[in-house]
Coordinates of C-alpha atoms in Angstrom, one line a residue:
Chain A
M1 CA -133.3 -16.9 -141.4
F2 CA -133.2 -16.3 -137.0
R3 CA -130.5 -16.9 -134.9
N4 CA -131.0 -19.4 -132.5
Q5 CA -128.9 -21.9 -130.3
Y6 CA -127.9 -23.9 -132.9
D7 CA -126.2 -21.6 -135.0
T8 CA -122.7 -21.6 -132.4
D9 CA -121.0 -24.0 -134.2
V10 CA -120.4 -25.8 -137.9
T11 CA -120.4 -28.7 -136.2
T12 CA -123.8 -29.1 -134.2
W13 CA -127.0 -30.7 -135.6
S14 CA -129.8 -28.5 -135.0
P15 CA -133.1 -30.8 -133.8
A16 CA -134.3 -30.4 -137.9
G17 CA -131.6 -32.1 -139.0
R18 CA -129.6 -28.6 -140.5
L19 CA -126.7 -27.4 -139.7
F20 CA -126.7 -23.8 -139.6
Q21 CA -123.4 -22.5 -140.3
V22 CA -123.3 -24.4 -142.9
E23 CA -126.5 -22.3 -144.5
Y24 CA -125.2 -19.0 -143.0
A25 CA -121.9 -19.9 -145.1
M26 CA -124.3 -20.2 -148.4
E27 CA -126.0 -17.0 -147.1
A28 CA -122.6 -15.7 -148.2
V29 CA -122.4 -16.1 -150.9
K30 CA -126.5 -14.9 -152.0
Q31 CA -124.8 -11.3 -150.6
G32 CA -122.1 -11.2 -153.3
S33 CA -122.5 -10.1 -156.8
A34 CA -124.8 -11.9 -159.6
A35 CA -121.7 -14.0 -161.7
I36 CA -123.2 -15.8 -164.2
G37 CA -122.1 -19.4 -166.6
L38 CA -123.7 -21.0 -169.7
R39 CA -122.8 -24.2 -171.9
S40 CA -122.5 -25.1 -175.3
K41 CA -121.2 -28.6 -175.6
T42 CA -118.5 -26.9 -177.0
H43 CA -117.9 -23.9 -175.1
V44 CA -118.0 -22.4 -171.5
V45 CA -118.2 -18.2 -170.7
L46 CA -118.3 -17.0 -168.0
G47 CA -119.5 -13.5 -167.0
C48 CA -120.0 -11.2 -163.6
V49 CA -121.0 -7.6 -162.3
N50 CA -118.3 -6.2 -161.7
K51 CA -118.7 -2.5 -159.5
A52 CA -115.8 -1.1 -157.7
N53 CA -117.0 -0.1 -154.7
S54 CA -115.9 4.0 -155.7
E55 CA -115.4 5.6 -158.3
L56 CA -111.5 6.0 -156.7
S57 CA -110.8 1.9 -156.3
S58 CA -110.3 -0.1 -158.7
H59 CA -112.7 -4.0 -158.8
Q60 CA -112.2 -6.7 -157.5
K61 CA -111.1 -9.8 -159.5
K62 CA -114.3 -12.3 -159.5
I63 CA -112.7 -14.1 -162.8
F64 CA -109.5 -16.5 -162.2
K65 CA -107.8 -18.8 -164.5
V66 CA -107.4 -22.1 -163.4
D67 CA -105.8 -23.7 -166.2
D68 CA -106.0 -23.3 -170.1
H69 CA -108.6 -25.4 -170.2
I70 CA -110.5 -24.4 -167.3
G71 CA -111.3 -21.1 -165.6
V72 CA -113.5 -20.5 -162.5
A73 CA -116.5 -17.1 -161.4
I74 CA -116.9 -16.4 -157.9
A75 CA -119.4 -14.8 -155.5
G76 CA -119.7 -14.3 -152.0
L77 CA -116.4 -13.6 -149.7
T78 CA -113.7 -12.8 -152.5
A79 CA -110.8 -14.2 -150.6
D80 CA -112.2 -17.2 -150.0
G81 CA -112.4 -17.8 -153.3
R82 CA -108.8 -16.5 -154.2
V83 CA -107.4 -18.6 -151.6
L84 CA -109.4 -22.4 -153.3
S85 CA -108.7 -20.9 -157.0
R86 CA -105.5 -21.0 -155.7
Y87 CA -105.7 -24.6 -154.7
M88 CA -107.0 -25.5 -158.0
R89 CA -104.4 -24.1 -159.5
N90 CA -101.8 -25.9 -157.9
E91 CA -104.0 -29.3 -158.0
C92 CA -103.6 -28.3 -162.2
I93 CA -100.4 -27.6 -161.7
N94 CA -99.7 -30.8 -160.6
Y95 CA -101.9 -33.4 -162.4
N96 CA -99.8 -31.8 -165.7
F97 CA -96.5 -32.4 -164.4
T98 CA -97.2 -36.2 -163.4
Y99 CA -99.3 -37.0 -166.4
E100 CA -98.4 -33.8 -169.1
S101 CA -102.8 -33.8 -169.6
P102 CA -104.9 -31.0 -168.1
L103 CA -107.0 -32.1 -165.6
P104 CA -110.6 -33.2 -166.0
V105 CA -112.9 -29.9 -164.8
G106 CA -115.0 -33.4 -163.4
R107 CA -112.0 -34.6 -161.1
L108 CA -111.6 -31.3 -159.9
V109 CA -114.5 -29.9 -158.7
V110 CA -114.7 -33.5 -157.1
Q111 CA -111.5 -32.7 -155.0
L112 CA -113.0 -29.0 -154.7
A113 CA -116.0 -30.4 -152.7
D114 CA -114.3 -32.8 -150.6
K115 CA -112.2 -30.0 -149.8
A116 CA -115.4 -27.7 -148.8
Q117 CA -116.5 -30.7 -146.8
V118 CA -113.9 -30.5 -144.8
C119 CA -114.7 -27.4 -142.8
T120 CA -119.0 -28.6 -142.2
Q121 CA -117.0 -31.4 -140.3
R122 CA -114.1 -29.4 -137.9
S123 CA -115.0 -27.7 -134.7
W124 CA -112.3 -25.7 -135.2
K125 CA -112.5 -24.5 -139.6
R126 CA -115.5 -22.1 -141.1
P127 CA -117.4 -23.1 -144.1
Y128 CA -115.8 -21.3 -147.0
G129 CA -117.8 -18.4 -147.8
V130 CA -118.3 -18.1 -151.7
G131 CA -119.7 -20.1 -154.7
L132 CA -117.9 -20.9 -157.6
L133 CA -119.3 -21.3 -160.8
V134 CA -116.9 -23.6 -162.7
A135 CA -116.2 -23.9 -166.0
G136 CA -113.8 -26.0 -167.9
L137 CA -113.2 -29.1 -170.5
D138 CA -112.6 -32.7 -170.0
E139 CA -112.9 -35.7 -172.3
S140 CA -116.4 -35.6 -172.0
G141 CA -116.6 -32.5 -173.7
A142 CA -116.8 -28.5 -172.3
H143 CA -119.1 -28.6 -168.5
L144 CA -120.3 -26.2 -166.2
Y145 CA -120.2 -26.9 -162.4
Y146 CA -121.3 -25.0 -159.4
N147 CA -119.6 -25.6 -155.9
C148 CA -121.3 -25.2 -152.8
P149 CA -119.9 -23.7 -149.6
S150 CA -121.8 -27.4 -148.0
G151 CA -119.1 -29.4 -150.2
N152 CA -122.2 -29.8 -152.6
Y153 CA -121.8 -29.7 -156.7
F154 CA -124.0 -29.7 -159.4
E155 CA -123.2 -29.5 -163.1
Y156 CA -125.5 -27.1 -165.1
Q157 CA -126.3 -26.6 -168.5
A158 CA -126.2 -22.3 -167.7
F159 CA -126.3 -20.8 -163.8
A160 CA -126.5 -17.4 -161.8
I161 CA -125.2 -17.3 -158.5
G162 CA -124.6 -13.9 -156.4
S163 CA -127.4 -10.8 -155.7
R164 CA -130.3 -10.4 -157.9
S165 CA -128.9 -13.7 -159.9
Q166 CA -133.1 -15.0 -160.3
A167 CA -133.6 -12.5 -162.5
A168 CA -130.3 -13.7 -164.9
K169 CA -131.5 -17.0 -163.6
T170 CA -135.1 -16.3 -165.4
Y171 CA -134.0 -15.3 -168.3
L172 CA -131.5 -18.3 -168.5
E173 CA -134.0 -20.7 -168.1
R174 CA -136.5 -19.4 -171.3
R175 CA -132.4 -19.8 -173.4
F176 CA -130.8 -22.9 -172.1
E177 CA -132.3 -25.6 -174.4
N178 CA -131.4 -23.5 -177.1
L179 CA -127.9 -23.3 -175.8
A180 CA -126.4 -27.1 -176.7
D181 CA -126.0 -26.2 -180.3
S182 CA -124.8 -22.6 -179.7
S183 CA -122.1 -20.9 -181.6
R184 CA -119.6 -19.0 -179.2
D185 CA -120.5 -16.2 -179.9
D186 CA -124.3 -16.3 -179.3
L187 CA -123.1 -17.9 -176.0
V188 CA -121.6 -14.4 -175.0
K189 CA -123.9 -12.9 -176.3
D190 CA -126.7 -15.0 -174.0
A191 CA -123.7 -14.3 -171.0
L192 CA -124.3 -10.5 -171.5
M193 CA -127.8 -10.6 -171.6
A194 CA -128.4 -13.0 -168.8
I195 CA -126.2 -10.4 -167.0
R196 CA -127.8 -7.5 -167.7
E197 CA -131.0 -9.1 -166.1
A198 CA -129.0 -9.3 -163.2
L199 CA -128.0 -5.6 -163.3
Q200 CA -132.3 -4.6 -163.6
G201 CA -132.1 -1.3 -164.7
E202 CA -128.4 -0.1 -164.8
T203 CA -127.0 0.3 -168.4
L204 CA -125.4 -2.0 -168.6
K205 CA -121.1 -1.7 -170.7
S206 CA -118.3 -3.1 -170.1
S207 CA -116.8 -1.5 -167.1
I208 CA -119.5 -2.7 -164.4
C209 CA -119.0 -6.8 -166.3
T210 CA -116.6 -9.1 -167.4
V211 CA -116.7 -12.0 -169.5
A212 CA -114.7 -15.2 -169.9
V213 CA -114.7 -17.8 -171.9
V214 CA -113.6 -21.8 -173.1
G215 CA -113.8 -23.8 -175.2
V216 CA -112.2 -26.5 -177.6
G217 CA -109.4 -25.1 -178.7
E218 CA -109.6 -22.1 -177.6
P219 CA -108.0 -21.4 -174.4
F220 CA -109.5 -19.7 -170.8
H221 CA -109.0 -16.4 -171.5
I222 CA -111.3 -13.3 -170.2
L223 CA -112.4 -11.2 -173.0
D224 CA -110.6 -7.5 -173.1
Q225 CA -112.7 -4.6 -172.6
E226 CA -112.8 -3.7 -175.7
T227 CA -114.4 -6.1 -177.8
V228 CA -116.6 -6.9 -174.8
Q229 CA -118.1 -3.0 -175.6
Q230 CA -118.4 -4.2 -179.4
M231 CA -120.9 -6.5 -178.2
I232 CA -122.5 -4.7 -176.4
N233 CA -123.1 -2.0 -178.5
A234 CA -124.0 -4.6 -181.5
F235 CA -126.9 -5.7 -178.8
E236 CA -127.9 -2.3 -178.2
I237 CA -128.6 -2.2 -182.4
V238 CA -130.7 -4.9 -182.5
G239 CA -132.4 -4.4 -179.5
E240 CA -133.7 -1.0 -180.6
Q241 CA -134.8 -2.1 -183.8
E242 CA -136.3 -4.9 -182.7
G243 CA -138.0 -2.8 -179.8
P244 CA -138.7 -2.7 -176.2
A245 CA -136.3 -3.5 -174.2
A246 CA -133.6 -1.2 -174.7
E247 CA -131.1 -4.0 -173.6
P248 CA -128.1 -2.8 -172.6
D249 CA -126.0 -5.7 -174.0
A250 CA -124.3 -6.7 -170.6
A251 CA -120.8 -5.8 -171.8
A252 CA -117.8 -8.2 -170.4
G253 CA -115.8 -5.5 -168.3
Q254 CA -112.7 -7.1 -167.8
E255 CA -110.9 -6.0 -163.9
A256 CA -108.9 -3.7 -162.8
A257 CA -107.6 -2.6 -165.7
A258 CA -111.4 -2.5 -167.5
E259 CA -111.8 0.6 -164.5
Q260 CA -109.0 2.5 -165.8
G261 CA -110.8 2.9 -169.0
G262 CA -114.7 2.6 -168.7
S263 CA -115.4 6.5 -167.8
T264 CA -114.6 6.7 -172.1
D265 CA -117.5 4.8 -172.1
E266 CA -119.4 8.0 -172.9
G267 CA -118.0 8.1 -176.4
V268 CA -118.5 5.1 -177.5
A269 CA -120.1 5.5 -180.6
P270 CA -122.0 3.0 -182.1
M271 CA -120.3 0.5 -183.5
D272 CA -121.7 0.4 -187.4
I273 CA -123.2 -2.6 -189.0
Chain B
M1 CA -60.4 -40.0 -131.5
Q2 CA -60.8 -42.9 -133.5
F3 CA -59.1 -45.4 -134.0
T4 CA -61.5 -47.8 -135.8
A5 CA -61.7 -47.2 -139.8
S6 CA -65.7 -46.9 -140.2
K7 CA -68.0 -47.4 -143.2
Q8 CA -69.1 -43.7 -142.3
T9 CA -65.8 -42.6 -143.8
E10 CA -66.1 -44.8 -147.1
N11 CA -69.3 -44.4 -147.9
C12 CA -70.5 -40.5 -146.4
L13 CA -73.7 -39.7 -148.7
L14 CA -75.3 -42.4 -146.6
G15 CA -75.4 -43.7 -143.0
P16 CA -74.5 -47.5 -142.4
E17 CA -76.5 -49.6 -142.7
S18 CA -78.7 -47.8 -145.9
D19 CA -76.1 -50.1 -148.5
S20 CA -79.5 -52.7 -147.7
Q21 CA -82.2 -50.7 -148.2
R22 CA -81.6 -49.7 -152.3
T23 CA -80.6 -51.6 -155.5
L24 CA -77.2 -52.1 -156.2
Y25 CA -76.9 -54.9 -159.0
P26 CA -80.2 -56.8 -160.7
Y27 CA -80.8 -60.4 -160.1
V28 CA -83.1 -61.9 -162.0
T29 CA -83.0 -60.3 -165.1
G30 CA -84.9 -59.7 -168.8
T31 CA -83.2 -59.1 -171.9
S32 CA -84.3 -56.6 -175.0
V33 CA -87.9 -55.3 -175.4
V34 CA -88.2 -54.1 -179.4
A35 CA -91.4 -52.1 -180.1
L36 CA -92.6 -50.6 -183.4
K37 CA -96.3 -48.7 -184.4
Y38 CA -97.9 -50.1 -187.1
K39 CA -100.8 -49.0 -189.0
D40 CA -103.7 -50.1 -186.0
G41 CA -101.6 -49.7 -183.2
I42 CA -98.1 -50.7 -181.7
L43 CA -96.2 -53.5 -182.4
M44 CA -94.6 -54.8 -179.4
A45 CA -91.4 -58.3 -178.5
A46 CA -89.9 -59.5 -175.9
D47 CA -88.6 -62.8 -175.0
M48 CA -89.7 -65.1 -171.9
G49 CA -86.0 -65.7 -170.6
G50 CA -85.2 -64.5 -167.1
S51 CA -81.4 -64.7 -166.6
Y52 CA -79.5 -65.2 -162.3
G53 CA -76.0 -63.5 -163.9
S54 CA -75.0 -65.9 -166.9
T55 CA -77.5 -68.2 -166.1
L56 CA -80.6 -68.7 -168.7
R57 CA -82.6 -69.3 -165.4
Y58 CA -86.1 -68.7 -166.1
K59 CA -87.8 -68.9 -169.3
S60 CA -91.7 -69.0 -169.3
V61 CA -91.4 -65.3 -167.5
E62 CA -93.9 -62.8 -169.4
R63 CA -92.3 -59.4 -169.6
M64 CA -95.1 -58.3 -171.6
K65 CA -98.7 -56.4 -169.6
P66 CA -101.3 -54.7 -170.8
I67 CA -102.2 -51.5 -168.1
G68 CA -105.6 -50.4 -168.2
K69 CA -107.8 -50.3 -171.6
H70 CA -105.7 -48.1 -174.0
S71 CA -102.0 -49.3 -172.7
L72 CA -99.3 -51.8 -172.8
L73 CA -96.1 -52.1 -170.7
G74 CA -92.7 -53.9 -171.5
A75 CA -90.4 -54.4 -169.2
S76 CA -86.6 -56.0 -170.0
G77 CA -84.2 -55.2 -166.3
E78 CA -84.8 -56.7 -162.7
I79 CA -88.0 -58.7 -162.8
S80 CA -89.0 -58.1 -159.4
D81 CA -88.4 -54.2 -159.9
F82 CA -90.7 -54.7 -163.0
Q83 CA -93.1 -57.1 -160.8
E84 CA -93.6 -53.8 -158.1
I85 CA -94.1 -51.1 -160.8
L86 CA -97.5 -53.2 -162.0
K87 CA -98.5 -53.3 -158.4
Y88 CA -97.7 -49.4 -158.3
L89 CA -99.8 -48.9 -162.0
D90 CA -102.5 -51.5 -160.8
E91 CA -103.3 -49.4 -158.1
L92 CA -103.3 -46.6 -160.2
I93 CA -105.6 -47.6 -162.8
L94 CA -107.6 -49.0 -160.0
Y95 CA -107.9 -45.4 -158.5
D96 CA -108.4 -44.0 -162.3
N97 CA -111.5 -46.2 -162.8
M98 CA -112.9 -45.9 -159.9
W99 CA -113.3 -42.1 -161.1
D100 CA -115.9 -42.7 -163.0
D101 CA -116.5 -40.0 -164.6
G102 CA -116.1 -41.0 -168.4
N103 CA -112.1 -40.0 -168.1
S104 CA -109.5 -42.5 -168.4
L105 CA -105.8 -42.6 -168.7
G106 CA -104.2 -42.9 -172.2
P107 CA -100.5 -44.0 -172.9
K108 CA -99.3 -40.6 -173.0
E109 CA -100.4 -39.7 -169.0
V110 CA -99.0 -43.5 -168.0
H111 CA -95.3 -42.8 -169.7
N112 CA -95.4 -39.5 -167.6
Y113 CA -96.1 -40.6 -164.6
L114 CA -93.8 -43.8 -164.4
T115 CA -91.0 -41.3 -166.2
R116 CA -91.3 -39.3 -162.9
V117 CA -91.4 -42.8 -161.0
M118 CA -88.2 -43.9 -162.4
Y119 CA -86.8 -40.9 -162.1
N120 CA -87.7 -40.0 -158.5
R121 CA -86.2 -43.5 -157.3
R122 CA -83.1 -42.2 -159.6
N123 CA -82.4 -38.9 -157.5
K124 CA -83.1 -41.4 -154.3
F125 CA -80.0 -43.8 -155.5
N126 CA -82.4 -46.3 -155.2
P127 CA -83.1 -46.7 -158.7
L128 CA -86.3 -49.2 -160.1
W129 CA -83.2 -51.3 -162.3
N130 CA -85.7 -51.5 -165.6
S131 CA -85.8 -50.0 -169.3
L132 CA -89.1 -49.8 -170.1
V133 CA -91.6 -50.0 -173.0
L134 CA -94.7 -48.1 -172.8
G135 CA -97.2 -48.4 -175.9
G136 CA -100.8 -48.1 -176.8
V137 CA -104.3 -46.3 -178.5
K138 CA -106.3 -44.3 -177.3
R139 CA -109.2 -41.9 -179.2
G140 CA -107.0 -42.7 -182.7
E141 CA -104.0 -41.3 -181.3
K142 CA -101.2 -43.7 -181.4
Y143 CA -98.3 -43.5 -178.5
L144 CA -94.9 -45.7 -177.8
G145 CA -92.3 -44.7 -175.3
T146 CA -89.4 -45.5 -173.3
V147 CA -88.1 -44.6 -170.0
S148 CA -84.8 -46.1 -168.7
M149 CA -83.7 -46.4 -165.1
I150 CA -82.2 -43.5 -165.1
G151 CA -85.6 -41.9 -165.7
V152 CA -84.6 -40.8 -169.6
N153 CA -87.6 -40.3 -171.6
F154 CA -88.2 -40.3 -175.2
E155 CA -91.2 -41.1 -177.6
D156 CA -90.8 -42.6 -181.2
N157 CA -91.5 -44.8 -183.8
H158 CA -89.9 -47.2 -182.7
V159 CA -87.9 -47.6 -179.6
A160 CA -86.0 -50.8 -178.3
T161 CA -84.4 -51.3 -174.4
G162 CA -80.9 -52.9 -174.0
F163 CA -79.2 -55.4 -176.7
G164 CA -82.0 -54.2 -179.4
N165 CA -81.0 -50.3 -179.3
H166 CA -78.1 -51.7 -180.9
L167 CA -79.0 -54.5 -182.7
A168 CA -83.4 -54.2 -184.0
R169 CA -82.5 -49.9 -184.2
P170 CA -80.6 -50.0 -187.1
I171 CA -82.8 -52.6 -188.6
L172 CA -85.9 -50.1 -188.2
R173 CA -84.2 -47.5 -189.1
Q174 CA -83.7 -49.3 -192.9
E175 CA -87.1 -50.8 -193.0
W176 CA -89.6 -49.0 -190.8
H177 CA -92.5 -46.9 -192.5
E178 CA -95.1 -45.1 -192.0
N179 CA -99.1 -47.9 -192.0
L180 CA -97.2 -50.9 -192.2
S181 CA -99.1 -54.1 -191.8
F182 CA -100.1 -56.4 -189.0
E183 CA -98.3 -58.5 -191.2
D184 CA -95.2 -56.7 -192.1
G185 CA -95.0 -55.6 -188.6
V186 CA -95.1 -58.9 -187.4
K187 CA -92.5 -60.0 -190.1
L188 CA -90.4 -56.8 -189.3
L189 CA -90.1 -57.4 -185.3
E190 CA -89.6 -61.1 -185.9
K191 CA -86.6 -59.8 -188.0
C192 CA -85.0 -57.3 -185.0
M193 CA -85.6 -61.0 -182.6
R194 CA -84.4 -63.4 -185.1
V195 CA -80.7 -61.2 -184.3
L196 CA -81.0 -60.8 -181.1
L197 CA -81.4 -64.5 -180.2
Y198 CA -77.7 -65.0 -182.6
R199 CA -76.0 -62.2 -180.8
D200 CA -76.8 -61.1 -177.4
R201 CA -75.6 -64.5 -175.3
S202 CA -78.9 -63.7 -172.7
A203 CA -82.2 -64.2 -175.6
I204 CA -83.5 -67.3 -175.5
N205 CA -85.5 -69.0 -178.0
K206 CA -88.7 -68.6 -176.7
L207 CA -90.6 -65.3 -177.0
Q208 CA -93.8 -63.9 -177.6
I209 CA -95.6 -60.8 -179.3
A210 CA -97.9 -58.0 -177.9
K211 CA -100.0 -56.2 -180.3
I212 CA -102.1 -53.2 -178.2
T213 CA -105.8 -51.6 -181.2
E214 CA -108.2 -49.5 -180.1
E215 CA -109.8 -52.3 -179.2
G216 CA -107.6 -53.4 -176.9
V217 CA -104.1 -55.3 -176.3
T218 CA -103.9 -59.5 -177.1
I219 CA -100.4 -61.2 -176.1
S220 CA -99.1 -64.1 -178.4
Q221 CA -98.9 -67.2 -177.6
P222 CA -94.8 -68.5 -177.2
Y223 CA -93.2 -69.2 -179.5
S224 CA -89.8 -70.3 -181.2
L225 CA -87.9 -68.8 -183.9
K226 CA -86.1 -71.0 -187.0
T227 CA -82.8 -69.8 -187.0
Y228 CA -80.0 -71.6 -188.7
W229 CA -76.5 -72.7 -187.8
E230 CA -74.7 -74.0 -190.4
F231 CA -73.3 -70.3 -192.2
S232 CA -69.3 -71.6 -193.0
A233 CA -68.2 -68.3 -190.8
F234 CA -69.9 -70.6 -187.5
E235 CA -68.2 -73.8 -188.0
N236 CA -64.4 -73.3 -187.0
P237 CA -64.9 -69.9 -186.1
T238 CA -61.3 -69.1 -184.6
Q239 CA -60.0 -70.3 -187.8
G240 CA -57.7 -67.3 -189.2
A241 CA -57.9 -65.6 -185.5
V242 CA -54.5 -63.7 -183.9
G243 CA -53.4 -65.6 -180.9
S244 CA -55.6 -69.0 -180.8
W245 CA -55.2 -72.3 -180.4

């Protein structure tokens, strides 16, 4: 991506018909740490890599609960992500107040996309620099959507965004055909494997990742660090038995709270099977 | 110094011209609506009268209308306000359909929307002068609720508005049970409507019964109930009454 004379303003087209500012905003998403999502017919799992800047600081929150039936994982400018999460929470609350019914996730993502589009067509605004993986339920089942800064949204069976997401995407491409009928636990396991791919060699442990689940009969919640570490350990043992690539199971670490407990992972014994 | 008494001093809550902008009394009104849950859905009955004060002026007023795919709305009270509500709901359903995404507003959602509308109007001292009955079936789940002009709302197995609360509900409390058949439900509603016909002076003998099930809404053609006026108590009703002639 090179600088050129058409990229100063979001409202300036290039001769080739591109809006460079919007494309630069999408670059910001690629710089953020990885977030992945996958779904079956009844459940959706979100996961993200959560590395703190230094040992002294806490994680940045990248997964937000929007409502009992909707959650979002972000990659990119996390501040923009926080603001959009607040918007989504407001929309859900208002809809629930008027109709006593959960806002269908399909409608929320359209509202979100329209909000992002506005920022691509006003000279005094800039596009949101964050990609959102929205996981939620509505009448037709479980859904996973990706909202980008351009104002587009797509529905996915599984997806990954952020830095080193290509490795995770490759893994998901191998697995996605079987996802629809996966059990909830298998889905979480696949999420952890995908996160591990995005870590590329680094040991997977619950202190550096976060996993959240939503499903039919299961409100959106972030899995606590111990649960995640246990799942990682379970895979680890299975991984050793299977042979090569001792993959650390992507532990869905929790944000902040996880960090304090994270330093004890050396002492965690493998789970007895 | 003020020597003339202004309207302002009598009515401090609102400005001088605002009275003409808000509902003070109803003009053309419908009387009771009665509804109950039965095996396949909801049955609702209402007569077709629109009274202008004590005159039974309009005799072909449809007081029950389908809303979207899943709901049926019956109204008593000011007919023009009912028409206004139908316009609001029309717009609501239109926007809901325009999403075209497999999701649709069910009876619970419509009921809550109406509750918000009625309550907010009441708070502005400009009520929609209606008592509404909202019934429907969505995905096998039956729903029956009511909202009053001040925003009081609740759901139940059988509901009624106006006089129906006093004359029909006691009958329903005795005789309603889960899984009524269609025929039994209609018989029960007719029993309630007959009592209302005898005792409510704004009732007329021309009613419709509406049914809503998973398949959809059917509103019957108008028909009348058989009545019997030869009870001996009706002959010479004031005989023995104190102070009569």
